[in-house]
Amino acid sequence: MHSSAVFLIEFGCLILGLGLLGRFAGRFHLSPIPLYLLAGLAFGNGGLLPLGSSEDFVAVGAEIGVILLLLMLGLEYTAGDLVTNLKTHYPAGLVDAALNALPGAALALLLGWGPVAAVVLAGVTWVSSSGVIAKVLGDLGRLGNRETPAILSILVLEDLSMAVYLPIVTALLAGVGLAAGSVTLAVALGAAVLVLVLAVRYGRHISRFVSSDDPEKLLLVVLGLTLVIAGLAQQVNVSAAVGAFLVGIALSGEVAEGAHSLLAPLRDLFAAVFFVFFGLSTDPASIPPVLLPALALAVVTAATKIATGYWAARRAGIGPKGRWRAGGTLVARGEFSIVIAGLAVTAGIEPSLGPLATAYVLILVILGPLTARYTEPLATRLLGRRRRRSTPVAEEATSLSPDTYETIEGQGAVGHT
């Protein structure tokens, strides 16, 4: 009875604190994610006031938070949108892998950690955080922007690539033979393809099965189906986030609209819990020794992610402002990076890899919402100053400003809902 009371008090104080932090961030028109993470650091092991009774519940809530974030993201698009975007943007996925995986691998080799650790750290720096980015896009009201499909395509390509990457890393860390590693990889790929085919080809039947005029029944069926698919996907080494995203893709029409309105409050609650849990799982004392290399790696890979997003959006025909917004939005790393680093720590590959990855992700998960908001206005201002310095006064008076160009180009924009 006493432990139950302590749990209620702890968890109630945590939720209340998050609500107050969210209001504080909203007053200054900022994303609350960095504040949620700092709150997690304060209440985690080694923090000011560690939680005890509610930590296990927060861990489960964090998993549900990521699943709901990706489900809601999937509800914004149809199966046709997914296939079209993947066909269109796969070169951007290749550029993304090259630009962002190589810095992590290079740092591991420079530190003398060996090739296996280099493969692991390459994955840590490669994959953006779908959970953080989904939250940021919602907070900033950009889900309908023209550059958002390019962003989502890169995220989906990264998440689907994890179906190949994670089995390979697991095999390398375990030191298993080629045959055993090939079987694991084949199972993971087969599961990913199966889920994708079901979402694309049988989406209408799934929507018909889920559909209900009763909001309570619709909520229970959609949430239950999403958790089952996410769990099955994770069971065969495919990301639970990918499973949840594809469930959202499979649902369409009135079902998707109804599920979106019903699940939005749950998403906001559990998404906040996810970001707190990330901070809870970080020991503040482990960060200072690896802070400098983590900071250097964060600066380099923030720049490479911005370049990736800019290139992908430019290739998609998006205007200059949208290109910068796309690049800034992709900076955050998160759940996948921590999972990858955790595999290496469990295998005992390199003791310093875990703290470095944690510090690196923490830097970028705090920086990510800021770059998403401020990369475009900063780039526009700097480029505008440079243009004014290099353009004669008479010529400048007859030239279009970046704002005017973006407005003209954006008149043909069609929002995705």
Short mmCIF file of C-alpha atoms in Angstrom, two decimals:
data_model
loop_
_atom_site.label_atom_id
_atom_site.label_comp_id
_atom_site.label_asym_id
_atom_site.label_seq_id
_atom_site.Cartn_x
_atom_site.Cartn_y
_atom_site.Cartn_z
CA MET A 1 0.00 0.00 0.00
CA HIS A 2 2.85 2.34 0.94
CA SER A 3 4.77 1.63 -2.31
CA SER A 4 1.62 2.28 -4.32
CA ALA A 5 1.20 5.66 -2.64
CA VAL A 6 4.83 6.56 -3.27
CA PHE A 7 4.45 5.60 -6.95
CA LEU A 8 1.38 7.81 -7.34
CA ILE A 9 3.11 10.75 -5.68
CA GLU A 10 6.30 10.37 -7.73
CA PHE A 11 4.55 9.92 -11.04
CA GLY A 12 2.03 12.67 -10.28
CA CYS A 13 4.82 15.12 -9.45
CA LEU A 14 6.63 14.12 -12.64
CA ILE A 15 3.58 14.72 -14.86
CA LEU A 16 2.75 17.98 -13.07
CA GLY A 17 6.33 19.17 -13.52
CA LEU A 18 6.23 18.33 -17.21
CA GLY A 19 3.03 20.27 -17.60
CA LEU A 20 4.57 23.34 -15.98
CA LEU A 21 7.71 23.03 -18.12
CA GLY A 22 5.55 22.76 -21.22
CA ARG A 23 3.68 25.93 -20.29
CA PHE A 24 6.97 27.71 -19.64
CA ALA A 25 8.34 26.66 -23.06
CA GLY A 26 5.09 27.63 -24.76
CA ARG A 27 5.25 31.12 -23.30
CA PHE A 28 8.54 31.68 -25.15
CA HIS A 29 7.41 29.78 -28.29
CA LEU A 30 10.01 27.04 -27.77
CA SER A 31 9.86 23.25 -28.01
CA PRO A 32 9.59 21.68 -24.53
CA ILE A 33 11.79 18.69 -25.46
CA PRO A 34 15.12 20.08 -24.08
CA LEU A 35 13.39 20.92 -20.79
CA TYR A 36 11.93 17.41 -20.57
CA LEU A 37 15.41 15.94 -21.07
CA LEU A 38 16.97 18.15 -18.43
CA ALA A 39 14.19 17.14 -16.05
CA GLY A 40 15.08 13.51 -16.70
CA LEU A 41 18.72 14.21 -15.87
CA ALA A 42 17.69 15.87 -12.63
CA PHE A 43 15.58 12.88 -11.53
CA GLY A 44 17.76 10.04 -12.85
CA ASN A 45 20.58 8.07 -11.22
CA GLY A 46 23.18 10.55 -10.03
CA GLY A 47 20.74 13.44 -10.35
CA LEU A 48 19.35 15.77 -7.73
CA LEU A 49 16.36 13.63 -6.71
CA PRO A 50 16.40 10.10 -8.19
CA LEU A 51 13.07 8.37 -8.79
CA GLY A 52 12.56 4.88 -7.42
CA SER A 53 9.09 3.43 -7.49
CA SER A 54 7.96 4.84 -10.85
CA GLU A 55 11.09 4.22 -12.93
CA ASP A 56 9.91 0.90 -14.42
CA PHE A 57 6.56 2.40 -15.38
CA VAL A 58 8.30 5.37 -16.99
CA ALA A 59 10.43 2.95 -19.06
CA VAL A 60 7.33 1.22 -20.44
CA GLY A 61 5.64 4.58 -21.01
CA ALA A 62 8.69 5.75 -22.97
CA GLU A 63 8.38 2.82 -25.39
CA ILE A 64 4.69 3.57 -25.87
CA GLY A 65 5.59 7.23 -26.46
CA VAL A 66 7.88 6.42 -29.40
CA ILE A 67 5.28 4.06 -30.87
CA LEU A 68 2.51 6.68 -30.66
CA LEU A 69 4.72 9.39 -32.16
CA LEU A 70 5.43 7.24 -35.21
CA LEU A 71 1.82 6.03 -35.47
CA MET A 72 0.57 9.63 -35.59
CA LEU A 73 3.22 10.48 -38.15
CA GLY A 74 2.06 7.59 -40.32
CA LEU A 75 -1.56 8.72 -40.11
CA GLU A 76 -0.59 11.89 -41.98
CA TYR A 77 0.22 9.94 -45.16
CA THR A 78 -1.28 7.21 -47.31
CA ALA A 79 0.41 4.04 -48.58
CA GLY A 80 0.64 5.62 -52.03
CA ASP A 81 2.46 8.62 -50.56
CA LEU A 82 4.94 6.28 -48.88
CA VAL A 83 5.79 4.32 -52.02
CA THR A 84 6.06 7.45 -54.17
CA ASN A 85 8.29 9.23 -51.66
CA LEU A 86 10.58 6.22 -51.23
CA LYS A 87 11.00 5.85 -54.99
CA THR A 88 11.67 9.55 -55.34
CA HIS A 89 13.97 10.09 -52.38
CA TYR A 90 16.10 6.92 -52.15
CA PRO A 91 19.20 8.79 -53.48
CA ALA A 92 18.83 11.15 -50.52
CA GLY A 93 18.94 8.10 -48.25
CA LEU A 94 22.26 7.06 -49.78
CA VAL A 95 23.69 10.57 -49.35
CA ASP A 96 22.39 10.60 -45.78
CA ALA A 97 24.18 7.34 -44.95
CA ALA A 98 27.47 8.46 -46.51
CA LEU A 99 27.58 11.93 -44.95
CA ASN A 100 26.48 10.96 -41.44
CA ALA A 101 27.84 7.45 -40.84
CA LEU A 102 31.42 8.18 -41.93
CA PRO A 103 32.20 10.78 -39.20
CA GLY A 104 31.26 8.31 -36.44
CA ALA A 105 33.31 5.51 -37.97
CA ALA A 106 36.29 7.85 -38.46
CA LEU A 107 36.24 9.02 -34.83
CA ALA A 108 36.13 5.45 -33.51
CA LEU A 109 39.12 4.50 -35.64
CA LEU A 110 41.03 7.65 -34.59
CA LEU A 111 40.41 6.75 -30.94
CA GLY A 112 41.76 3.26 -31.59
CA TRP A 113 38.53 1.42 -30.80
CA GLY A 114 38.72 -0.98 -33.74
CA PRO A 115 36.50 -1.79 -36.74
CA VAL A 116 33.53 -3.26 -34.82
CA ALA A 117 33.26 -0.15 -32.64
CA ALA A 118 33.57 1.94 -35.83
CA VAL A 119 30.54 0.18 -37.33
CA VAL A 120 28.59 0.79 -34.12
CA LEU A 121 29.48 4.48 -33.81
CA ALA A 122 28.68 4.94 -37.51
CA GLY A 123 25.12 3.82 -36.76
CA VAL A 124 24.91 6.14 -33.76
CA THR A 125 25.77 9.19 -35.87
CA TRP A 126 23.81 8.09 -38.95
CA VAL A 127 20.21 7.79 -37.75
CA SER A 128 18.08 10.80 -36.82
CA SER A 129 15.50 10.52 -34.06
CA SER A 130 12.10 9.86 -35.60
CA GLY A 131 10.47 10.42 -32.21
CA VAL A 132 12.04 13.82 -31.57
CA ILE A 133 11.52 15.00 -35.14
CA ALA A 134 7.88 13.89 -35.16
CA LYS A 135 7.31 15.90 -31.99
CA VAL A 136 9.14 18.95 -33.34
CA LEU A 137 7.18 18.93 -36.62
CA GLY A 138 3.94 18.87 -34.63
CA ASP A 139 5.07 21.58 -32.20
CA LEU A 140 6.11 23.90 -35.03
CA GLY A 141 3.00 23.20 -37.13
CA ARG A 142 5.02 21.94 -40.10
CA LEU A 143 3.33 18.61 -40.83
CA GLY A 144 1.71 20.15 -43.92
CA ASN A 145 4.82 21.94 -45.21
CA ARG A 146 6.17 21.15 -48.67
CA GLU A 147 9.53 19.99 -47.30
CA THR A 148 8.00 17.56 -44.79
CA PRO A 149 7.62 14.62 -47.23
CA ALA A 150 11.36 14.83 -47.99
CA ILE A 151 12.12 14.78 -44.25
CA LEU A 152 9.81 11.84 -43.63
CA SER A 153 11.23 9.90 -46.57
CA ILE A 154 14.73 10.15 -45.11
CA LEU A 155 13.44 9.07 -41.68
CA VAL A 156 11.58 6.10 -43.14
CA LEU A 157 14.61 5.06 -45.20
CA GLU A 158 16.75 5.24 -42.06
CA ASP A 159 14.29 3.22 -40.00
CA LEU A 160 13.92 0.59 -42.73
CA SER A 161 17.71 0.48 -43.08
CA MET A 162 17.88 -0.49 -39.42
CA ALA A 163 16.18 -3.76 -40.38
CA VAL A 164 19.42 -4.54 -42.23
CA TYR A 165 21.91 -2.74 -39.99
CA LEU A 166 20.84 -4.04 -36.56
CA PRO A 167 21.14 -7.77 -37.43
CA ILE A 168 24.58 -7.10 -38.94
CA VAL A 169 25.75 -5.25 -35.83
CA THR A 170 24.30 -7.93 -33.56
CA ALA A 171 26.18 -10.62 -35.49
CA LEU A 172 29.44 -8.63 -35.38
CA LEU A 173 29.14 -8.01 -31.64
CA ALA A 174 28.32 -11.65 -30.92
CA GLY A 175 31.11 -12.90 -33.19
CA VAL A 176 28.80 -15.44 -34.84
CA GLY A 177 29.56 -17.08 -38.16
CA LEU A 178 28.42 -15.94 -41.57
CA ALA A 179 25.63 -18.53 -41.76
CA ALA A 180 23.98 -17.55 -38.47
CA GLY A 181 24.25 -13.85 -39.29
CA SER A 182 22.71 -14.40 -42.72
CA VAL A 183 19.70 -16.20 -41.23
CA THR A 184 19.08 -13.35 -38.77
CA LEU A 185 19.35 -10.79 -41.56
CA ALA A 186 16.99 -12.74 -43.84
CA VAL A 187 14.33 -13.01 -41.13
CA ALA A 188 14.53 -9.29 -40.37
CA LEU A 189 14.30 -8.30 -44.03
CA GLY A 190 11.42 -10.68 -44.68
CA ALA A 191 9.46 -9.28 -41.76
CA ALA A 192 10.00 -5.69 -42.89
CA VAL A 193 8.91 -6.47 -46.45
CA LEU A 194 5.83 -8.38 -45.20
CA VAL A 195 4.65 -5.49 -43.04
CA LEU A 196 5.23 -3.02 -45.87
CA VAL A 197 3.30 -5.16 -48.38
CA LEU A 198 0.38 -5.55 -45.98
CA ALA A 199 0.28 -1.79 -45.41
CA VAL A 200 0.42 -0.90 -49.10
CA ARG A 201 -1.77 -3.61 -50.67
CA TYR A 202 -4.34 -4.27 -47.94
CA GLY A 203 -4.66 -0.87 -46.30
CA ARG A 204 -8.34 -0.50 -47.26
CA HIS A 205 -9.27 -3.83 -45.69
CA ILE A 206 -7.38 -2.93 -42.51
CA SER A 207 -9.20 0.41 -42.32
CA ARG A 208 -12.54 -1.33 -42.81
CA PHE A 209 -11.74 -3.81 -40.02
CA VAL A 210 -10.68 -1.04 -37.62
CA SER A 211 -13.52 1.39 -38.47
CA SER A 212 -16.15 2.07 -35.80
CA ASP A 213 -18.66 4.83 -35.08
CA ASP A 214 -17.97 4.47 -31.35
CA PRO A 215 -14.88 6.54 -30.40
CA GLU A 216 -14.09 4.23 -27.48
CA LYS A 217 -14.00 1.11 -29.67
CA LEU A 218 -12.01 2.88 -32.37
CA LEU A 219 -9.42 4.04 -29.84
CA LEU A 220 -9.03 0.58 -28.28
CA VAL A 221 -8.78 -1.26 -31.61
CA VAL A 222 -6.28 1.17 -33.18
CA LEU A 223 -4.10 1.33 -30.08
CA GLY A 224 -4.20 -2.42 -29.53
CA LEU A 225 -3.41 -3.19 -33.18
CA THR A 226 -0.51 -0.74 -33.17
CA LEU A 227 1.06 -2.20 -30.03
CA VAL A 228 0.71 -5.77 -31.35
CA ILE A 229 2.32 -4.93 -34.71
CA ALA A 230 5.08 -2.93 -33.02
CA GLY A 231 5.81 -5.79 -30.64
CA LEU A 232 5.87 -8.39 -33.41
CA ALA A 233 8.18 -6.19 -35.47
CA GLN A 234 10.58 -5.80 -32.57
CA GLN A 235 10.47 -9.52 -31.88
CA VAL A 236 12.03 -10.23 -35.29
CA ASN A 237 14.65 -7.45 -35.01
CA VAL A 238 12.66 -4.86 -36.93
CA SER A 239 12.12 -1.51 -35.26
CA ALA A 240 8.87 -1.20 -33.30
CA ALA A 241 8.79 2.37 -34.60
CA VAL A 242 8.73 1.08 -38.21
CA GLY A 243 5.82 -1.22 -37.36
CA ALA A 244 3.85 1.60 -35.76
CA PHE A 245 4.56 3.95 -38.67
CA LEU A 246 3.31 1.38 -41.18
CA VAL A 247 0.11 0.83 -39.18
CA GLY A 248 -0.53 4.55 -39.47
CA ILE A 249 0.21 4.38 -43.21
CA ALA A 250 -2.26 1.49 -43.61
CA LEU A 251 -5.13 3.43 -42.04
CA SER A 252 -6.82 5.99 -44.26
CA GLY A 253 -9.91 8.14 -44.71
CA GLU A 254 -12.28 8.73 -41.80
CA VAL A 255 -10.56 6.05 -39.72
CA ALA A 256 -7.25 7.92 -39.87
CA GLU A 257 -8.92 11.26 -39.04
CA GLY A 258 -10.84 9.79 -36.11
CA ALA A 259 -7.82 7.94 -34.74
CA HIS A 260 -5.70 11.08 -35.02
CA SER A 261 -8.04 13.18 -32.87
CA LEU A 262 -8.49 10.40 -30.29
CA LEU A 263 -4.82 9.53 -29.94
CA ALA A 264 -3.37 13.06 -29.88
CA PRO A 265 -3.66 13.53 -26.08
CA LEU A 266 -2.16 10.08 -25.42
CA ARG A 267 0.69 10.85 -27.81
CA ASP A 268 1.50 14.10 -26.03
CA LEU A 269 1.50 12.41 -22.61
CA PHE A 270 3.66 9.42 -23.49
CA ALA A 271 5.97 11.41 -25.77
CA ALA A 272 6.82 13.64 -22.81
CA VAL A 273 7.48 10.50 -20.74
CA PHE A 274 9.82 9.19 -23.46
CA PHE A 275 12.01 12.29 -23.38
CA VAL A 276 12.13 12.25 -19.59
CA PHE A 277 13.13 8.58 -19.60
CA PHE A 278 16.02 9.33 -21.93
CA GLY A 279 17.32 11.77 -19.34
CA LEU A 280 16.61 9.33 -16.50
CA SER A 281 18.79 6.67 -18.13
CA THR A 282 21.80 9.01 -18.27
CA ASP A 283 24.23 9.31 -15.35
CA PRO A 284 25.40 12.95 -15.30
CA ALA A 285 28.79 11.88 -13.88
CA SER A 286 29.61 9.86 -17.02
CA ILE A 287 29.31 12.84 -19.36
CA PRO A 288 32.24 15.22 -18.52
CA PRO A 289 35.12 12.84 -19.47
CA VAL A 290 33.77 12.37 -23.02
CA LEU A 291 32.20 15.77 -23.49
CA LEU A 292 34.82 17.27 -25.84
CA PRO A 293 34.90 14.44 -28.43
CA ALA A 294 31.11 14.15 -28.20
CA LEU A 295 30.73 17.89 -28.77
CA ALA A 296 33.11 17.86 -31.75
CA LEU A 297 31.25 14.90 -33.27
CA ALA A 298 27.93 16.64 -32.65
CA VAL A 299 29.05 19.81 -34.43
CA VAL A 300 30.33 17.89 -37.46
CA THR A 301 27.28 15.65 -37.82
CA ALA A 302 24.84 18.51 -37.21
CA ALA A 303 26.41 20.19 -40.23
CA THR A 304 26.25 16.99 -42.31
CA LYS A 305 22.57 16.46 -41.42
CA ILE A 306 21.74 20.02 -42.41
CA ALA A 307 23.56 19.43 -45.70
CA THR A 308 21.63 16.17 -46.18
CA GLY A 309 18.24 17.80 -45.62
CA TYR A 310 19.11 20.80 -47.78
CA TRP A 311 20.21 18.53 -50.66
CA ALA A 312 17.16 16.26 -50.37
CA ALA A 313 14.73 19.19 -50.30
CA ARG A 314 16.49 20.90 -53.20
CA ARG A 315 16.27 17.68 -55.20
CA ALA A 316 12.52 17.59 -54.43
CA GLY A 317 12.08 21.10 -55.87
CA ILE A 318 11.62 22.88 -52.53
CA GLY A 319 12.55 26.56 -52.22
CA PRO A 320 15.57 27.88 -50.28
CA LYS A 321 13.74 28.42 -46.99
CA GLY A 322 12.21 24.96 -47.08
CA ARG A 323 15.63 23.44 -47.76
CA TRP A 324 17.10 25.03 -44.65
CA ARG A 325 14.09 23.99 -42.58
CA ALA A 326 14.49 20.40 -43.77
CA GLY A 327 18.16 20.36 -42.87
CA GLY A 328 17.67 21.87 -39.43
CA THR A 329 14.84 19.49 -38.60
CA LEU A 330 16.95 16.36 -39.21
CA VAL A 331 19.71 17.20 -36.70
CA ALA A 332 18.31 15.43 -33.62
CA ARG A 333 19.50 11.91 -32.76
CA GLY A 334 17.75 9.77 -30.18
CA GLU A 335 16.20 6.36 -29.64
CA PHE A 336 17.99 4.33 -32.34
CA SER A 337 21.38 5.78 -31.43
CA ILE A 338 20.93 4.78 -27.81
CA VAL A 339 19.76 1.27 -28.78
CA ILE A 340 22.81 0.79 -31.02
CA ALA A 341 25.23 2.03 -28.37
CA GLY A 342 23.50 -0.15 -25.77
CA LEU A 343 24.19 -3.27 -27.85
CA ALA A 344 27.90 -2.45 -27.89
CA VAL A 345 28.00 -1.70 -24.15
CA THR A 346 26.27 -5.01 -23.36
CA ALA A 347 28.79 -6.86 -25.53
CA GLY A 348 31.69 -5.13 -23.73
CA ILE A 349 33.31 -3.81 -26.92
CA GLU A 350 34.54 -0.44 -25.63
CA PRO A 351 33.78 1.01 -22.16
CA SER A 352 33.91 4.63 -23.31
CA LEU A 353 31.55 4.12 -26.24
CA GLY A 354 28.39 4.17 -24.11
CA PRO A 355 29.10 7.48 -22.30
CA LEU A 356 30.29 9.13 -25.52
CA ALA A 357 27.16 8.05 -27.38
CA THR A 358 24.97 9.25 -24.52
CA ALA A 359 26.65 12.65 -24.36
CA TYR A 360 26.50 12.95 -28.16
CA VAL A 361 22.80 12.11 -28.34
CA LEU A 362 21.99 14.37 -25.40
CA ILE A 363 23.72 17.31 -27.10
CA LEU A 364 21.90 16.79 -30.38
CA VAL A 365 18.54 15.95 -28.89
CA ILE A 366 18.68 19.31 -27.09
CA LEU A 367 20.16 21.12 -30.10
CA GLY A 368 17.78 19.48 -32.61
CA PRO A 369 14.60 21.39 -31.73
CA LEU A 370 16.62 24.63 -31.78
CA THR A 371 18.14 23.98 -35.21
CA ALA A 372 14.70 22.99 -36.52
CA ARG A 373 13.37 26.38 -35.49
CA TYR A 374 16.31 28.71 -36.16
CA THR A 375 18.40 27.25 -39.04
CA GLU A 376 16.19 28.77 -41.74
CA PRO A 377 15.93 32.33 -40.33
CA LEU A 378 19.67 32.41 -39.52
CA ALA A 379 20.65 31.14 -42.98
CA THR A 380 18.27 33.57 -44.66
CA ARG A 381 19.66 36.50 -42.68
CA LEU A 382 23.32 35.59 -43.30
CA LEU A 383 22.80 34.96 -47.01
CA GLY A 384 20.80 38.17 -47.29
CA ARG A 385 23.66 40.17 -45.78
CA ARG A 386 26.16 38.54 -48.11
CA ARG A 387 23.95 39.22 -51.13
CA ARG A 388 23.52 42.89 -50.17
CA ARG A 389 27.28 43.31 -49.81
CA SER A 390 28.04 41.73 -53.19
CA THR A 391 25.14 43.24 -55.22
CA PRO A 392 25.30 46.84 -56.56
CA VAL A 393 22.55 49.13 -55.30
CA ALA A 394 20.84 49.52 -58.68
CA GLU A 395 20.88 45.78 -59.35
CA GLU A 396 19.71 44.99 -55.82
CA ALA A 397 16.68 47.22 -56.24
CA THR A 398 15.44 45.13 -59.16
CA SER A 399 16.25 41.68 -57.76
CA LEU A 400 13.90 39.42 -55.87
CA SER A 401 14.54 38.93 -52.18
CA PRO A 402 14.67 35.39 -50.72
CA ASP A 403 11.31 36.05 -49.01
CA THR A 404 9.69 37.07 -52.30
CA TYR A 405 11.15 34.08 -54.12
CA GLU A 406 9.89 31.70 -51.46
CA THR A 407 6.43 33.28 -51.55
CA ILE A 408 6.19 32.96 -55.33
CA GLU A 409 7.43 29.36 -55.28
CA GLY A 410 5.17 28.46 -52.36
CA GLN A 411 2.01 29.58 -54.15
CA GLY A 412 1.82 26.18 -55.81
CA ALA A 413 2.45 24.27 -52.60
CA VAL A 414 0.00 21.61 -51.62
CA GLY A 415 -0.15 20.62 -47.96
CA HIS A 416 -0.12 16.91 -47.06
CA THR A 417 -2.75 15.89 -44.55
#
